[in-house]
XYZ file of C-alpha atoms in Angstrom:
187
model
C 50.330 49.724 111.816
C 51.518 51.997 108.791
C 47.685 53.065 107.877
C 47.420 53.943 111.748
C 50.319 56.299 111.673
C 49.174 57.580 108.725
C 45.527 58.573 110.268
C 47.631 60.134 113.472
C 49.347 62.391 111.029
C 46.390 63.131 108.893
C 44.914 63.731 111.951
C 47.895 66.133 113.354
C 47.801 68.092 109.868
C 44.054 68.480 110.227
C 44.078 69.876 113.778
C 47.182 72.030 113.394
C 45.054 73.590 110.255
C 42.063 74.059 112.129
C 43.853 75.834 114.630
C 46.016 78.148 112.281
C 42.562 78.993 110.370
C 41.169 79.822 113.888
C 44.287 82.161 115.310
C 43.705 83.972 111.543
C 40.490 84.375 112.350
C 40.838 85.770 115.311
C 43.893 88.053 114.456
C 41.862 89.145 110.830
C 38.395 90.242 113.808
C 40.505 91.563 116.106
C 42.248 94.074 113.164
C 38.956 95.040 111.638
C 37.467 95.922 115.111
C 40.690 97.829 116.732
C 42.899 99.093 113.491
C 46.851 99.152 113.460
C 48.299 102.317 115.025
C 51.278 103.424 116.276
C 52.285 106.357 118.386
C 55.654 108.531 118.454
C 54.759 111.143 120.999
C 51.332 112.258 120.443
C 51.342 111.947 116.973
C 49.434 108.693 116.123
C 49.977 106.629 112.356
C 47.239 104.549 111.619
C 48.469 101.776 109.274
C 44.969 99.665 109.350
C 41.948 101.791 110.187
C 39.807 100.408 113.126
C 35.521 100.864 114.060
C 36.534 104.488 116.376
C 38.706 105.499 112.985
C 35.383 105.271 110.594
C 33.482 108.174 111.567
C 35.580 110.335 109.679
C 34.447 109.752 106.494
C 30.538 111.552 106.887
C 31.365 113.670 110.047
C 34.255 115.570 109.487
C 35.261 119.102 108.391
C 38.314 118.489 105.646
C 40.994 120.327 103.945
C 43.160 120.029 101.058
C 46.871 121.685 101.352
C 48.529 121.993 98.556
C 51.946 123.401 98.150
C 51.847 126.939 96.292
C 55.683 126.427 94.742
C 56.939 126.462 91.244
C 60.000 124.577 93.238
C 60.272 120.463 92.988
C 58.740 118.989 95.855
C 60.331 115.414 96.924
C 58.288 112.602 98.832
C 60.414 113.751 101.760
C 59.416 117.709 101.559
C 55.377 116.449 101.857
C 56.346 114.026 104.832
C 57.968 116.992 106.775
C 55.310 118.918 106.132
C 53.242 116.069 107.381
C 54.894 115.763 110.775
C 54.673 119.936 111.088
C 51.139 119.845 110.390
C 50.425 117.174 112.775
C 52.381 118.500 115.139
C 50.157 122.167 114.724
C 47.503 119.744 115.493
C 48.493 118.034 118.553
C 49.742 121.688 119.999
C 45.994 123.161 119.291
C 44.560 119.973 121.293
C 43.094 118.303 117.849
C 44.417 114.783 118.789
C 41.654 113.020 117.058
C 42.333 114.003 113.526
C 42.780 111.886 110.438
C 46.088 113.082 107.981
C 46.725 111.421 104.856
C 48.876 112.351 102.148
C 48.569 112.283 98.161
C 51.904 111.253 97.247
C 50.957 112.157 93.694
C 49.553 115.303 93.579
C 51.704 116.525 96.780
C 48.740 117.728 98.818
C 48.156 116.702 101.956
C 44.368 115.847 103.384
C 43.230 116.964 106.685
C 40.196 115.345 108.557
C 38.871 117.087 111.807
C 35.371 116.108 113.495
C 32.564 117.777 112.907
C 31.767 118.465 116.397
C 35.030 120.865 116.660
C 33.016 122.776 115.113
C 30.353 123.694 117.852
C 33.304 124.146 120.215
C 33.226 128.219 121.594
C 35.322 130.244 119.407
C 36.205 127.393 116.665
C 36.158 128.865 113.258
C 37.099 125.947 110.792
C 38.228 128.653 107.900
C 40.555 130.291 110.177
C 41.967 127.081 111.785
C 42.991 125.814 108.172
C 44.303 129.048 107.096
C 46.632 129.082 109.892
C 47.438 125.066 109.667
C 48.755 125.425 106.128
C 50.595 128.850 106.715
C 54.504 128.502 106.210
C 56.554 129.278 109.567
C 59.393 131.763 109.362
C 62.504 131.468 111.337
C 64.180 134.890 112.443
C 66.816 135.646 114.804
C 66.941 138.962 116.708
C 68.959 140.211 118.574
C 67.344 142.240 122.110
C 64.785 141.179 123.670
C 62.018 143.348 121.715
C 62.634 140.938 118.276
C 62.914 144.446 116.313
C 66.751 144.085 114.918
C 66.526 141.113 112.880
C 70.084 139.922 112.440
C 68.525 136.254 110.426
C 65.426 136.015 108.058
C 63.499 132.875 106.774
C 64.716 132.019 103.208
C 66.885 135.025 102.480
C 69.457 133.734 105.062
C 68.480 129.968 105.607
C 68.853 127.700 103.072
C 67.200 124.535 104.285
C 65.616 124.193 108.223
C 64.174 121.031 109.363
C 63.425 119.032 112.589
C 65.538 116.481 113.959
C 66.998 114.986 117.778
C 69.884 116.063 119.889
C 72.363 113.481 118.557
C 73.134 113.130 122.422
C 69.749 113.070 123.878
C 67.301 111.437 121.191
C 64.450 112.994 123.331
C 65.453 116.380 122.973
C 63.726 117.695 119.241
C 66.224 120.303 117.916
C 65.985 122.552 114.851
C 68.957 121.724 112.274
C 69.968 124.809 109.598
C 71.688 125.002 106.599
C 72.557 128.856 106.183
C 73.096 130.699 102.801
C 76.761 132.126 102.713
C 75.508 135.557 103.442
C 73.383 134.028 106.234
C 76.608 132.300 107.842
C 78.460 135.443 107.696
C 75.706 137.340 109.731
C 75.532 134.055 112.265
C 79.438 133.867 112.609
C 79.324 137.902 113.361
């Protein structure tokens, strides 16, 4: 009787094995065929690249930016520049790009298909030149933008991109204003 309930259980173990080994297997094929991705909007992080996600590597037009500051840059100053750049991409209908960033070094690595560039009017240099250009923020006053009351970094100390507090689907602009720069807001 015991060496019965011992085979059941050797058994059990052996089946419930088999079975893990097989939903690995499965789970491990269906990764390396379909990736790990998530979206937030359009933007799309790919944690675990898929087969569509390979192509990249030998047919694609790539760029290096690379911050031209004597400033510190933090971790979190190359992922905001991150989410702007892939946001630039998104808005120029580039959705199937491929944006990684070297953490290191503080550059950031931008992978467009090849085939963008037989598109009418696509001029890779250009394109890059543009991606990697710094916004500025101004505030006029009129409708004709020519009496700038607020400029860029002599009045703003620190802009950056966050949600309404009471609508987390409305994207707002946060800024931290120099002293002068609050004076010239509050007037």
């Amino acid at each position: 009787m015991k060496s019965k309930f011992l085979r059941i259980i050797a058994f059990s173990l052996v089946w419930v094995l088999a079975l893990s080994v097989g939903i690995l297997s499965v789970a491990a094929s269906y990764i390396s065929f379909f990736g790990v991705d998530s979206y937030y909007g359009d933007v799309r992080k790919i944690y675990v690249k898929g087969i569509p996600d390979v192509y990249y590597v030998n047919d694609a037009i790539e760029a290096t930016l690379t911050p031209n500051t004597a400033e510190t840059i933090t971790s979190d100053d190359v992922e905001v520049a991150k989410t702007i750049i892939e946001t630039r991409l998104v808005n120029n209908n580039i959705t199937d790009y491929e944006i990684n960033v070297d953490s290191h070094n503080h550059q950031i690595i931008v992978r467009i298909p090849i085939w963008r560039l037989s598109e009418k009017n696509f001029d890779a240099q250009t394109f890059f030149e543009k991606l990697g250009k710094p916004s500025l923020l101004t505030f006029c006053a009129g409708q004709d933008n020519t009496n700038v009351i607020l400029k860029g970094s002599d009045d703003i100390k620190h802009a950056y991109a966050t949600y309404d507090p009471n609508d987390t689907t409305k994207p707002v602009v946060a800024l931290e204003l120099t002293d002068d720069g609050t004076k010239k807001f509050a007037k």
